[in-house]
mmCIF file with all atom_site columns, C-alpha atoms in Angstrom:
data_model
loop_
_atom_site.group_PDB
_atom_site.id
_atom_site.type_symbol
_atom_site.label_atom_id
_atom_site.label_alt_id
_atom_site.label_comp_id
_atom_site.label_asym_id
_atom_site.label_entity_id
_atom_site.label_seq_id
_atom_site.pdbx_PDB_ins_code
_atom_site.Cartn_x
_atom_site.Cartn_y
_atom_site.Cartn_z
_atom_site.occupancy
_atom_site.B_iso_or_equiv
_atom_site.pdbx_formal_charge
_atom_site.auth_seq_id
_atom_site.auth_comp_id
_atom_site.auth_asym_id
_atom_site.auth_atom_id
_atom_site.pdbx_PDB_model_num
ATOM 1   C CA . ASP A 1 1   ? 91.140 117.674 71.496 1.00 0.00 ? 1   ASP A CA 1
ATOM 2   C CA . ALA A 1 2   ? 87.862 116.048 72.495 1.00 0.00 ? 2   ALA A CA 1
ATOM 3   C CA . GLY A 1 3   ? 85.131 115.718 69.932 1.00 0.00 ? 3   GLY A CA 1
ATOM 4   C CA . VAL A 1 4   ? 81.418 116.019 70.551 1.00 0.00 ? 4   VAL A CA 1
ATOM 5   C CA . THR A 1 5   ? 80.502 113.951 73.581 1.00 0.00 ? 5   THR A CA 1
ATOM 6   C CA . GLN A 1 6   ? 77.042 112.659 74.376 1.00 0.00 ? 6   GLN A CA 1
ATOM 7   C CA . SER A 1 7   ? 75.747 110.955 77.482 1.00 0.00 ? 7   SER A CA 1
ATOM 8   C CA . PRO A 1 8   ? 74.510 108.448 78.217 1.00 0.00 ? 8   PRO A CA 1
ATOM 9   C CA . THR A 1 9   ? 75.380 106.157 75.318 1.00 0.00 ? 9   THR A CA 1
ATOM 10  C CA . HIS A 1 10  ? 72.389 103.897 75.919 1.00 0.00 ? 10  HIS A CA 1
ATOM 11  C CA . LEU A 1 11  ? 69.343 103.992 78.113 1.00 0.00 ? 11  LEU A CA 1
ATOM 12  C CA . ILE A 1 12  ? 66.040 102.238 78.505 1.00 0.00 ? 12  ILE A CA 1
ATOM 13  C CA . LYS A 1 13  ? 62.915 104.022 79.678 1.00 0.00 ? 13  LYS A CA 1
ATOM 14  C CA . THR A 1 14  ? 59.296 103.073 80.235 1.00 0.00 ? 14  THR A CA 1
ATOM 15  C CA . ARG A 1 15  ? 56.399 104.649 78.363 1.00 0.00 ? 15  ARG A CA 1
ATOM 16  C CA . GLY A 1 16  ? 55.235 107.841 80.056 1.00 0.00 ? 16  GLY A CA 1
ATOM 17  C CA . GLN A 1 17  ? 58.570 108.572 81.675 1.00 0.00 ? 17  GLN A CA 1
ATOM 18  C CA . GLN A 1 18  ? 60.766 111.581 81.019 1.00 0.00 ? 18  GLN A CA 1
ATOM 19  C CA . VAL A 1 19  ? 64.355 111.517 79.744 1.00 0.00 ? 19  VAL A CA 1
ATOM 20  C CA . THR A 1 20  ? 67.223 114.004 79.548 1.00 0.00 ? 20  THR A CA 1
ATOM 21  C CA . LEU A 1 21  ? 70.048 113.598 77.049 1.00 0.00 ? 21  LEU A CA 1
ATOM 22  C CA . ARG A 1 22  ? 73.244 115.618 77.256 1.00 0.00 ? 22  ARG A CA 1
ATOM 23  C CA . CYS A 1 23  ? 75.717 116.950 74.725 1.00 0.00 ? 23  CYS A CA 1
ATOM 24  C CA . SER A 1 24  ? 79.051 118.700 75.101 1.00 0.00 ? 24  SER A CA 1
ATOM 25  C CA . PRO A 1 25  ? 80.211 120.438 71.927 1.00 0.00 ? 25  PRO A CA 1
ATOM 26  C CA . ILE A 1 26  ? 83.745 120.770 70.684 1.00 0.00 ? 26  ILE A CA 1
ATOM 27  C CA . SER A 1 27  ? 85.613 123.466 72.584 1.00 0.00 ? 27  SER A CA 1
ATOM 28  C CA . GLY A 1 28  ? 84.962 126.844 70.980 1.00 0.00 ? 28  GLY A CA 1
ATOM 29  C CA . HIS A 1 29  ? 81.807 125.733 69.176 1.00 0.00 ? 29  HIS A CA 1
ATOM 30  C CA . LYS A 1 30  ? 78.785 127.859 69.981 1.00 0.00 ? 30  LYS A CA 1
ATOM 31  C CA . SER A 1 31  ? 76.084 125.950 68.127 1.00 0.00 ? 31  SER A CA 1
ATOM 32  C CA . VAL A 1 32  ? 74.478 122.644 69.042 1.00 0.00 ? 32  VAL A CA 1
ATOM 33  C CA . SER A 1 33  ? 71.870 120.798 67.009 1.00 0.00 ? 33  SER A CA 1
ATOM 34  C CA . TRP A 1 34  ? 69.823 117.723 67.881 1.00 0.00 ? 34  TRP A CA 1
ATOM 35  C CA . TYR A 1 35  ? 68.647 115.049 65.445 1.00 0.00 ? 35  TYR A CA 1
ATOM 36  C CA . GLN A 1 36  ? 66.477 111.958 65.872 1.00 0.00 ? 36  GLN A CA 1
ATOM 37  C CA . GLN A 1 37  ? 67.423 108.889 63.827 1.00 0.00 ? 37  GLN A CA 1
ATOM 38  C CA . VAL A 1 38  ? 64.810 106.157 63.856 1.00 0.00 ? 38  VAL A CA 1
ATOM 39  C CA . LEU A 1 39  ? 66.066 102.724 62.815 1.00 0.00 ? 39  LEU A CA 1
ATOM 40  C CA . GLY A 1 40  ? 66.280 102.483 59.045 1.00 0.00 ? 40  GLY A CA 1
ATOM 41  C CA . GLN A 1 41  ? 65.814 106.214 58.487 1.00 0.00 ? 41  GLN A CA 1
ATOM 42  C CA . GLY A 1 42  ? 67.993 109.265 58.085 1.00 0.00 ? 42  GLY A CA 1
ATOM 43  C CA . PRO A 1 43  ? 68.394 111.750 60.930 1.00 0.00 ? 43  PRO A CA 1
ATOM 44  C CA . GLN A 1 44  ? 65.546 114.232 61.411 1.00 0.00 ? 44  GLN A CA 1
ATOM 45  C CA . PHE A 1 45  ? 66.190 117.738 62.716 1.00 0.00 ? 45  PHE A CA 1
ATOM 46  C CA . ILE A 1 46  ? 64.778 118.520 66.160 1.00 0.00 ? 46  ILE A CA 1
ATOM 47  C CA . PHE A 1 47  ? 66.427 121.727 67.414 1.00 0.00 ? 47  PHE A CA 1
ATOM 48  C CA . GLN A 1 48  ? 69.319 124.074 66.882 1.00 0.00 ? 48  GLN A CA 1
ATOM 49  C CA . TYR A 1 49  ? 70.723 126.343 69.569 1.00 0.00 ? 49  TYR A CA 1
ATOM 50  C CA . TYR A 1 50  ? 73.248 129.092 68.965 1.00 0.00 ? 50  TYR A CA 1
ATOM 51  C CA . GLU A 1 51  ? 74.629 131.358 71.658 1.00 0.00 ? 51  GLU A CA 1
ATOM 52  C CA . LYS A 1 52  ? 72.062 129.895 74.067 1.00 0.00 ? 52  LYS A CA 1
ATOM 53  C CA . GLU A 1 53  ? 69.084 130.853 71.937 1.00 0.00 ? 53  GLU A CA 1
ATOM 54  C CA . GLU A 1 54  ? 66.835 128.556 69.935 1.00 0.00 ? 54  GLU A CA 1
ATOM 55  C CA . ARG A 1 55  ? 67.532 129.160 66.247 1.00 0.00 ? 55  ARG A CA 1
ATOM 56  C CA . GLY A 1 56  ? 65.474 126.404 64.717 1.00 0.00 ? 56  GLY A CA 1
ATOM 57  C CA . ARG A 1 57  ? 62.878 123.797 65.549 1.00 0.00 ? 57  ARG A CA 1
ATOM 58  C CA . GLY A 1 58  ? 61.844 120.789 63.518 1.00 0.00 ? 58  GLY A CA 1
ATOM 59  C CA . ASN A 1 59  ? 58.447 119.166 63.255 1.00 0.00 ? 59  ASN A CA 1
ATOM 60  C CA . PHE A 1 60  ? 58.362 117.552 66.681 1.00 0.00 ? 60  PHE A CA 1
ATOM 61  C CA . PRO A 1 61  ? 55.684 117.772 69.384 1.00 0.00 ? 61  PRO A CA 1
ATOM 62  C CA . ASP A 1 62  ? 55.973 119.994 72.430 1.00 0.00 ? 62  ASP A CA 1
ATOM 63  C CA . ARG A 1 63  ? 57.016 116.980 74.468 1.00 0.00 ? 63  ARG A CA 1
ATOM 64  C CA . PHE A 1 64  ? 60.469 117.674 73.060 1.00 0.00 ? 64  PHE A CA 1
ATOM 65  C CA . SER A 1 65  ? 62.389 120.600 74.545 1.00 0.00 ? 65  SER A CA 1
ATOM 66  C CA . ALA A 1 66  ? 65.994 121.648 74.793 1.00 0.00 ? 66  ALA A CA 1
ATOM 67  C CA . ARG A 1 67  ? 68.264 124.272 76.205 1.00 0.00 ? 67  ARG A CA 1
ATOM 68  C CA . GLN A 1 68  ? 71.840 125.442 75.925 1.00 0.00 ? 68  GLN A CA 1
ATOM 69  C CA . PHE A 1 69  ? 73.953 126.456 78.893 1.00 0.00 ? 69  PHE A CA 1
ATOM 70  C CA . PRO A 1 70  ? 76.505 129.265 79.236 1.00 0.00 ? 70  PRO A CA 1
ATOM 71  C CA . ASN A 1 71  ? 79.307 126.779 78.537 1.00 0.00 ? 71  ASN A CA 1
ATOM 72  C CA . TYR A 1 72  ? 77.460 125.857 75.287 1.00 0.00 ? 72  TYR A CA 1
ATOM 73  C CA . SER A 1 73  ? 76.623 122.340 76.386 1.00 0.00 ? 73  SER A CA 1
ATOM 74  C CA . SER A 1 74  ? 73.051 121.303 75.752 1.00 0.00 ? 74  SER A CA 1
ATOM 75  C CA . GLU A 1 75  ? 70.286 119.086 77.063 1.00 0.00 ? 75  GLU A CA 1
ATOM 76  C CA . LEU A 1 76  ? 67.425 117.520 75.158 1.00 0.00 ? 76  LEU A CA 1
ATOM 77  C CA . ASN A 1 77  ? 64.362 116.631 77.214 1.00 0.00 ? 77  ASN A CA 1
ATOM 78  C CA . VAL A 1 78  ? 61.547 114.378 76.132 1.00 0.00 ? 78  VAL A CA 1
ATOM 79  C CA . ASN A 1 79  ? 58.432 114.075 78.284 1.00 0.00 ? 79  ASN A CA 1
ATOM 80  C CA . ALA A 1 80  ? 55.683 111.458 78.304 1.00 0.00 ? 80  ALA A CA 1
ATOM 81  C CA . LEU A 1 81  ? 57.757 108.994 76.309 1.00 0.00 ? 81  LEU A CA 1
ATOM 82  C CA . LEU A 1 82  ? 56.086 106.955 73.583 1.00 0.00 ? 82  LEU A CA 1
ATOM 83  C CA . LEU A 1 83  ? 57.289 103.738 71.993 1.00 0.00 ? 83  LEU A CA 1
ATOM 84  C CA . GLY A 1 84  ? 57.869 105.730 68.815 1.00 0.00 ? 84  GLY A CA 1
ATOM 85  C CA . ASP A 1 85  ? 60.463 107.875 70.565 1.00 0.00 ? 85  ASP A CA 1
ATOM 86  C CA . SER A 1 86  ? 62.837 104.915 70.484 1.00 0.00 ? 86  SER A CA 1
ATOM 87  C CA . ALA A 1 87  ? 65.719 106.109 68.314 1.00 0.00 ? 87  ALA A CA 1
ATOM 88  C CA . LEU A 1 88  ? 69.329 107.200 68.143 1.00 0.00 ? 88  LEU A CA 1
ATOM 89  C CA . TYR A 1 89  ? 69.596 110.846 69.196 1.00 0.00 ? 89  TYR A CA 1
ATOM 90  C CA . LEU A 1 90  ? 72.497 112.655 67.606 1.00 0.00 ? 90  LEU A CA 1
ATOM 91  C CA . CYS A 1 91  ? 74.070 115.912 68.662 1.00 0.00 ? 91  CYS A CA 1
ATOM 92  C CA . ALA A 1 92  ? 76.076 118.056 66.258 1.00 0.00 ? 92  ALA A CA 1
ATOM 93  C CA . SER A 1 93  ? 78.233 121.044 67.083 1.00 0.00 ? 93  SER A CA 1
ATOM 94  C CA . SER A 1 94  ? 79.548 123.800 64.865 1.00 0.00 ? 94  SER A CA 1
ATOM 95  C CA . LEU A 1 95  ? 81.360 127.093 65.266 1.00 0.00 ? 95  LEU A CA 1
ATOM 96  C CA . GLU A 1 96  ? 78.440 129.083 63.935 1.00 0.00 ? 96  GLU A CA 1
ATOM 97  C CA . GLY A 1 97  ? 74.713 128.640 63.522 1.00 0.00 ? 97  GLY A CA 1
ATOM 98  C CA . GLY A 1 98  ? 74.725 128.742 59.751 1.00 0.00 ? 98  GLY A CA 1
ATOM 99  C CA . LEU A 1 99  ? 76.080 125.537 58.287 1.00 0.00 ? 99  LEU A CA 1
ATOM 100 C CA . MET A 1 100 ? 77.176 126.868 54.918 1.00 0.00 ? 100 MET A CA 1
ATOM 101 C CA . ASN A 1 101 ? 80.650 127.979 55.929 1.00 0.00 ? 101 ASN A CA 1
ATOM 102 C CA . THR A 1 102 ? 81.313 125.839 58.967 1.00 0.00 ? 102 THR A CA 1
ATOM 103 C CA . GLU A 1 103 ? 81.564 122.092 59.337 1.00 0.00 ? 103 GLU A CA 1
ATOM 104 C CA . ALA A 1 104 ? 79.226 120.266 61.666 1.00 0.00 ? 104 ALA A CA 1
ATOM 105 C CA . PHE A 1 105 ? 80.714 117.529 63.844 1.00 0.00 ? 105 PHE A CA 1
ATOM 106 C CA . PHE A 1 106 ? 78.507 114.783 65.199 1.00 0.00 ? 106 PHE A CA 1
ATOM 107 C CA . GLY A 1 107 ? 78.687 112.827 68.419 1.00 0.00 ? 107 GLY A CA 1
ATOM 108 C CA . GLN A 1 108 ? 78.199 109.078 68.661 1.00 0.00 ? 108 GLN A CA 1
ATOM 109 C CA . GLY A 1 109 ? 74.642 109.496 69.799 1.00 0.00 ? 109 GLY A CA 1
ATOM 110 C CA . THR A 1 110 ? 72.447 108.233 72.597 1.00 0.00 ? 110 THR A CA 1
ATOM 111 C CA . ARG A 1 111 ? 70.443 105.098 71.882 1.00 0.00 ? 111 ARG A CA 1
ATOM 112 C CA . LEU A 1 112 ? 67.076 105.468 73.609 1.00 0.00 ? 112 LEU A CA 1
ATOM 113 C CA . THR A 1 113 ? 64.799 102.468 73.923 1.00 0.00 ? 113 THR A CA 1
ATOM 114 C CA . VAL A 1 114 ? 61.262 102.989 75.222 1.00 0.00 ? 114 VAL A CA 1
ATOM 115 C CA . VAL A 1 115 ? 59.513 99.856  76.491 1.00 0.00 ? 115 VAL A CA 1
ATOM 116 C CA . ALA B 2 1   ? 60.138 121.949 51.338 1.00 0.00 ? 1   ALA B CA 1
ATOM 117 C CA . GLN B 2 2   ? 63.382 120.141 50.770 1.00 0.00 ? 2   GLN B CA 1
ATOM 118 C CA . THR B 2 3   ? 63.459 116.388 50.203 1.00 0.00 ? 3   THR B CA 1
ATOM 119 C CA . VAL B 2 4   ? 66.375 114.027 49.657 1.00 0.00 ? 4   VAL B CA 1
ATOM 120 C CA . THR B 2 5   ? 65.914 110.596 48.105 1.00 0.00 ? 5   THR B CA 1
ATOM 121 C CA . GLN B 2 6   ? 68.311 107.672 48.133 1.00 0.00 ? 6   GLN B CA 1
ATOM 122 C CA . SER B 2 7   ? 66.828 104.827 46.122 1.00 0.00 ? 7   SER B CA 1
ATOM 123 C CA . GLN B 2 8   ? 69.466 102.179 46.894 1.00 0.00 ? 8   GLN B CA 1
ATOM 124 C CA . PRO B 2 9   ? 68.896 100.784 50.414 1.00 0.00 ? 9   PRO B CA 1
ATOM 125 C CA . GLU B 2 10  ? 71.821 98.367  50.124 1.00 0.00 ? 10  GLU B CA 1
ATOM 126 C CA . MET B 2 11  ? 74.858 97.990  47.891 1.00 0.00 ? 11  MET B CA 1
ATOM 127 C CA . SER B 2 12  ? 77.991 95.880  47.855 1.00 0.00 ? 12  SER B CA 1
ATOM 128 C CA . VAL B 2 13  ? 81.318 96.161  46.088 1.00 0.00 ? 13  VAL B CA 1
ATOM 129 C CA . GLN B 2 14  ? 84.465 94.093  45.857 1.00 0.00 ? 14  GLN B CA 1
ATOM 130 C CA . GLU B 2 15  ? 87.509 95.478  47.563 1.00 0.00 ? 15  GLU B CA 1
ATOM 131 C CA . ALA B 2 16  ? 89.553 97.729  45.207 1.00 0.00 ? 16  ALA B CA 1
ATOM 132 C CA . GLU B 2 17  ? 86.596 98.177  42.847 1.00 0.00 ? 17  GLU B CA 1
ATOM 133 C CA . THR B 2 18  ? 84.558 101.321 42.212 1.00 0.00 ? 18  THR B CA 1
ATOM 134 C CA . VAL B 2 19  ? 80.998 101.933 43.368 1.00 0.00 ? 19  VAL B CA 1
ATOM 135 C CA . THR B 2 20  ? 78.530 104.755 42.821 1.00 0.00 ? 20  THR B CA 1
ATOM 136 C CA . LEU B 2 21  ? 75.806 105.727 45.281 1.00 0.00 ? 21  LEU B CA 1
ATOM 137 C CA . SER B 2 22  ? 72.831 107.701 43.999 1.00 0.00 ? 22  SER B CA 1
ATOM 138 C CA . CYS B 2 23  ? 71.010 110.663 45.479 1.00 0.00 ? 23  CYS B CA 1
ATOM 139 C CA . THR B 2 24  ? 68.333 112.977 44.145 1.00 0.00 ? 24  THR B CA 1
ATOM 140 C CA . TYR B 2 25  ? 66.857 115.995 45.853 1.00 0.00 ? 25  TYR B CA 1
ATOM 141 C CA . ASP B 2 26  ? 64.070 118.461 45.415 1.00 0.00 ? 26  ASP B CA 1
ATOM 142 C CA . THR B 2 27  ? 64.249 122.157 46.194 1.00 0.00 ? 27  THR B CA 1
ATOM 143 C CA . SER B 2 28  ? 63.043 125.437 44.787 1.00 0.00 ? 28  SER B CA 1
ATOM 144 C CA . GLU B 2 29  ? 66.166 127.248 45.943 1.00 0.00 ? 29  GLU B CA 1
ATOM 145 C CA . ASN B 2 30  ? 69.033 128.169 43.665 1.00 0.00 ? 30  ASN B CA 1
ATOM 146 C CA . ASN B 2 31  ? 71.858 128.278 46.203 1.00 0.00 ? 31  ASN B CA 1
ATOM 147 C CA . TYR B 2 32  ? 72.423 125.382 48.550 1.00 0.00 ? 32  TYR B CA 1
ATOM 148 C CA . TYR B 2 33  ? 74.957 122.829 49.708 1.00 0.00 ? 33  TYR B CA 1
ATOM 149 C CA . LEU B 2 34  ? 75.006 119.068 49.328 1.00 0.00 ? 34  LEU B CA 1
ATOM 150 C CA . PHE B 2 35  ? 76.867 116.573 51.461 1.00 0.00 ? 35  PHE B CA 1
ATOM 151 C CA . TRP B 2 36  ? 77.694 112.917 51.770 1.00 0.00 ? 36  TRP B CA 1
ATOM 152 C CA . TYR B 2 37  ? 78.070 111.625 55.306 1.00 0.00 ? 37  TYR B CA 1
ATOM 153 C CA . LYS B 2 38  ? 79.350 108.209 56.372 1.00 0.00 ? 38  LYS B CA 1
ATOM 154 C CA . GLN B 2 39  ? 77.964 106.464 59.458 1.00 0.00 ? 39  GLN B CA 1
ATOM 155 C CA . PRO B 2 40  ? 80.004 103.398 60.475 1.00 0.00 ? 40  PRO B CA 1
ATOM 156 C CA . PRO B 2 41  ? 78.856 100.984 63.184 1.00 0.00 ? 41  PRO B CA 1
ATOM 157 C CA . SER B 2 42  ? 80.327 103.380 65.745 1.00 0.00 ? 42  SER B CA 1
ATOM 158 C CA . ARG B 2 43  ? 77.270 105.554 64.866 1.00 0.00 ? 43  ARG B CA 1
ATOM 159 C CA . GLN B 2 44  ? 79.249 108.786 64.507 1.00 0.00 ? 44  GLN B CA 1
ATOM 160 C CA . MET B 2 45  ? 78.394 110.690 61.334 1.00 0.00 ? 45  MET B CA 1
ATOM 161 C CA . ILE B 2 46  ? 81.546 111.632 59.434 1.00 0.00 ? 46  ILE B CA 1
ATOM 162 C CA . LEU B 2 47  ? 81.681 114.151 56.608 1.00 0.00 ? 47  LEU B CA 1
ATOM 163 C CA . VAL B 2 48  ? 82.886 112.545 53.382 1.00 0.00 ? 48  VAL B CA 1
ATOM 164 C CA . ILE B 2 49  ? 82.493 115.357 50.867 1.00 0.00 ? 49  ILE B CA 1
ATOM 165 C CA . ARG B 2 50  ? 80.527 118.558 50.241 1.00 0.00 ? 50  ARG B CA 1
ATOM 166 C CA . GLN B 2 51  ? 79.474 120.457 47.150 1.00 0.00 ? 51  GLN B CA 1
ATOM 167 C CA . GLU B 2 52  ? 78.339 124.058 46.777 1.00 0.00 ? 52  GLU B CA 1
ATOM 168 C CA . ALA B 2 53  ? 75.536 124.324 44.240 1.00 0.00 ? 53  ALA B CA 1
ATOM 169 C CA . TYR B 2 54  ? 76.971 127.457 42.636 1.00 0.00 ? 54  TYR B CA 1
ATOM 170 C CA . LYS B 2 55  ? 80.196 125.637 41.776 1.00 0.00 ? 55  LYS B CA 1
ATOM 171 C CA . GLN B 2 56  ? 79.997 123.710 38.538 1.00 0.00 ? 56  GLN B CA 1
ATOM 172 C CA . GLN B 2 57  ? 83.162 121.751 39.225 1.00 0.00 ? 57  GLN B CA 1
ATOM 173 C CA . ASN B 2 58  ? 82.527 118.437 40.930 1.00 0.00 ? 58  ASN B CA 1
ATOM 174 C CA . ALA B 2 59  ? 84.107 118.069 44.364 1.00 0.00 ? 59  ALA B CA 1
ATOM 175 C CA . THR B 2 60  ? 86.762 115.429 45.008 1.00 0.00 ? 60  THR B CA 1
ATOM 176 C CA . GLU B 2 61  ? 88.391 114.174 48.203 1.00 0.00 ? 61  GLU B CA 1
ATOM 177 C CA . ASN B 2 62  ? 91.026 111.530 47.587 1.00 0.00 ? 62  ASN B CA 1
ATOM 178 C CA . ARG B 2 63  ? 89.140 108.351 46.578 1.00 0.00 ? 63  ARG B CA 1
ATOM 179 C CA . PHE B 2 64  ? 85.743 110.076 46.841 1.00 0.00 ? 64  PHE B CA 1
ATOM 180 C CA . SER B 2 65  ? 84.207 112.199 44.110 1.00 0.00 ? 65  SER B CA 1
ATOM 181 C CA . VAL B 2 66  ? 80.759 113.419 43.225 1.00 0.00 ? 66  VAL B CA 1
ATOM 182 C CA . ASN B 2 67  ? 78.784 113.826 40.033 1.00 0.00 ? 67  ASN B CA 1
ATOM 183 C CA . PHE B 2 68  ? 76.647 116.919 40.587 1.00 0.00 ? 68  PHE B CA 1
ATOM 184 C CA . GLN B 2 69  ? 73.939 117.512 38.004 1.00 0.00 ? 69  GLN B CA 1
ATOM 185 C CA . LYS B 2 70  ? 72.110 120.649 39.136 1.00 0.00 ? 70  LYS B CA 1
ATOM 186 C CA . ALA B 2 71  ? 69.443 120.661 36.433 1.00 0.00 ? 71  ALA B CA 1
ATOM 187 C CA . ALA B 2 72  ? 68.599 117.041 37.140 1.00 0.00 ? 72  ALA B CA 1
ATOM 188 C CA . LYS B 2 73  ? 68.897 117.605 40.908 1.00 0.00 ? 73  LYS B CA 1
ATOM 189 C CA . SER B 2 74  ? 71.186 114.631 41.154 1.00 0.00 ? 74  SER B CA 1
ATOM 190 C CA . PHE B 2 75  ? 74.200 114.198 43.431 1.00 0.00 ? 75  PHE B CA 1
ATOM 191 C CA . SER B 2 76  ? 75.938 110.815 43.233 1.00 0.00 ? 76  SER B CA 1
ATOM 192 C CA . LEU B 2 77  ? 78.991 109.669 45.175 1.00 0.00 ? 77  LEU B CA 1
ATOM 193 C CA . LYS B 2 78  ? 81.734 107.615 43.536 1.00 0.00 ? 78  LYS B CA 1
ATOM 194 C CA . ILE B 2 79  ? 84.103 105.640 45.719 1.00 0.00 ? 79  ILE B CA 1
ATOM 195 C CA . SER B 2 80  ? 87.205 104.434 43.920 1.00 0.00 ? 80  SER B CA 1
ATOM 196 C CA . ASP B 2 81  ? 89.544 101.681 45.106 1.00 0.00 ? 81  ASP B CA 1
ATOM 197 C CA . SER B 2 82  ? 87.034 100.596 47.748 1.00 0.00 ? 82  SER B CA 1
ATOM 198 C CA . GLN B 2 83  ? 88.503 99.595  51.089 1.00 0.00 ? 83  GLN B CA 1
ATOM 199 C CA . LEU B 2 84  ? 87.082 97.438  53.889 1.00 0.00 ? 84  LEU B CA 1
ATOM 200 C CA . GLY B 2 85  ? 86.894 100.542 56.077 1.00 0.00 ? 85  GLY B CA 1
ATOM 201 C CA . ASP B 2 86  ? 84.417 102.066 53.630 1.00 0.00 ? 86  ASP B CA 1
ATOM 202 C CA . THR B 2 87  ? 81.754 99.649  54.896 1.00 0.00 ? 87  THR B CA 1
ATOM 203 C CA . ALA B 2 88  ? 79.110 101.900 56.460 1.00 0.00 ? 88  ALA B CA 1
ATOM 204 C CA . MET B 2 89  ? 75.786 103.664 55.969 1.00 0.00 ? 89  MET B CA 1
ATOM 205 C CA . TYR B 2 90  ? 76.074 106.598 53.599 1.00 0.00 ? 90  TYR B CA 1
ATOM 206 C CA . PHE B 2 91  ? 73.692 109.521 53.855 1.00 0.00 ? 91  PHE B CA 1
ATOM 207 C CA . CYS B 2 92  ? 73.121 112.244 51.307 1.00 0.00 ? 92  CYS B CA 1
ATOM 208 C CA . ALA B 2 93  ? 72.200 115.583 52.885 1.00 0.00 ? 93  ALA B CA 1
ATOM 209 C CA . PHE B 2 94  ? 71.089 119.069 51.847 1.00 0.00 ? 94  PHE B CA 1
ATOM 210 C CA . ILE B 2 95  ? 71.184 122.487 53.461 1.00 0.00 ? 95  ILE B CA 1
ATOM 211 C CA . SER B 2 96  ? 69.857 125.696 52.005 1.00 0.00 ? 96  SER B CA 1
ATOM 212 C CA . TRP B 2 97  ? 71.916 128.880 51.602 1.00 0.00 ? 97  TRP B CA 1
ATOM 213 C CA . THR B 2 98  ? 70.537 130.362 54.786 1.00 0.00 ? 98  THR B CA 1
ATOM 214 C CA . GLY B 2 99  ? 69.780 127.084 56.449 1.00 0.00 ? 99  GLY B CA 1
ATOM 215 C CA . ASN B 2 100 ? 70.691 125.825 59.849 1.00 0.00 ? 100 ASN B CA 1
ATOM 216 C CA . GLN B 2 101 ? 69.535 122.256 59.475 1.00 0.00 ? 101 GLN B CA 1
ATOM 217 C CA . PHE B 2 102 ? 70.406 119.218 57.409 1.00 0.00 ? 102 PHE B CA 1
ATOM 218 C CA . TYR B 2 103 ? 67.825 117.330 55.392 1.00 0.00 ? 103 TYR B CA 1
ATOM 219 C CA . PHE B 2 104 ? 69.013 113.732 55.157 1.00 0.00 ? 104 PHE B CA 1
ATOM 220 C CA . GLY B 2 105 ? 68.071 110.919 52.831 1.00 0.00 ? 105 GLY B CA 1
ATOM 221 C CA . THR B 2 106 ? 67.209 107.456 54.130 1.00 0.00 ? 106 THR B CA 1
ATOM 222 C CA . GLY B 2 107 ? 70.710 106.143 53.551 1.00 0.00 ? 107 GLY B CA 1
ATOM 223 C CA . THR B 2 108 ? 72.499 103.445 51.571 1.00 0.00 ? 108 THR B CA 1
ATOM 224 C CA . SER B 2 109 ? 74.161 100.575 53.379 1.00 0.00 ? 109 SER B CA 1
ATOM 225 C CA . LEU B 2 110 ? 77.448 99.827  51.626 1.00 0.00 ? 110 LEU B CA 1
ATOM 226 C CA . THR B 2 111 ? 79.356 96.607  52.217 1.00 0.00 ? 111 THR B CA 1
ATOM 227 C CA . VAL B 2 112 ? 82.868 96.161  50.870 1.00 0.00 ? 112 VAL B CA 1
ATOM 228 C CA . ILE B 2 113 ? 83.587 92.490  50.248 1.00 0.00 ? 113 ILE B CA 1
ATOM 229 C CA . PRO B 2 114 ? 87.157 91.223  50.711 1.00 0.00 ? 114 PRO B CA 1
#
């Protein structure tokens, strides 16, 4: 059974460009969350989607947006890239939106470098 | 607001020895969950152990155990019989009772020395 898959694994973008990151959750999981992990820091929450609706948003600017598709896969979009957006972007999937009674499984992340 | 603090950026331990990683947190909530996640060089976060705040008994998972001190808001991870495969970043994390997001600490880089 496939785990959480993220694509691409690495990419390099120029300041001001836009980027789209993709995440496929574990089969049967209806919730997808996105985290940003800057080098040397712990992951920071960006968004959670459950049943295709936004259920939570972290303290990130409006340049960050996301959506979840009918098949529960998700995309994270970042516009007008800044050097500070360089980070590992992690996707996590879970059966339900609340994380108390369900385990979250993480993908291997997308390493974004902005030059 | 919830905060998680890991004060040990780096630690090392000899293979087969025991090591303890520290974590403190701050919250005004009474019910919550605490976690330790492992992030090896492959970058994938892997759940090591979890603890429900309403349970007084410390959680254990094979060689991994926690010392949960609710009043002190402390949640340390003990790794017994350390193995080379334990080399990784370890993150302490918190979620509230109704929460849908993890609050992570800054991590501890653990190296197991042969």
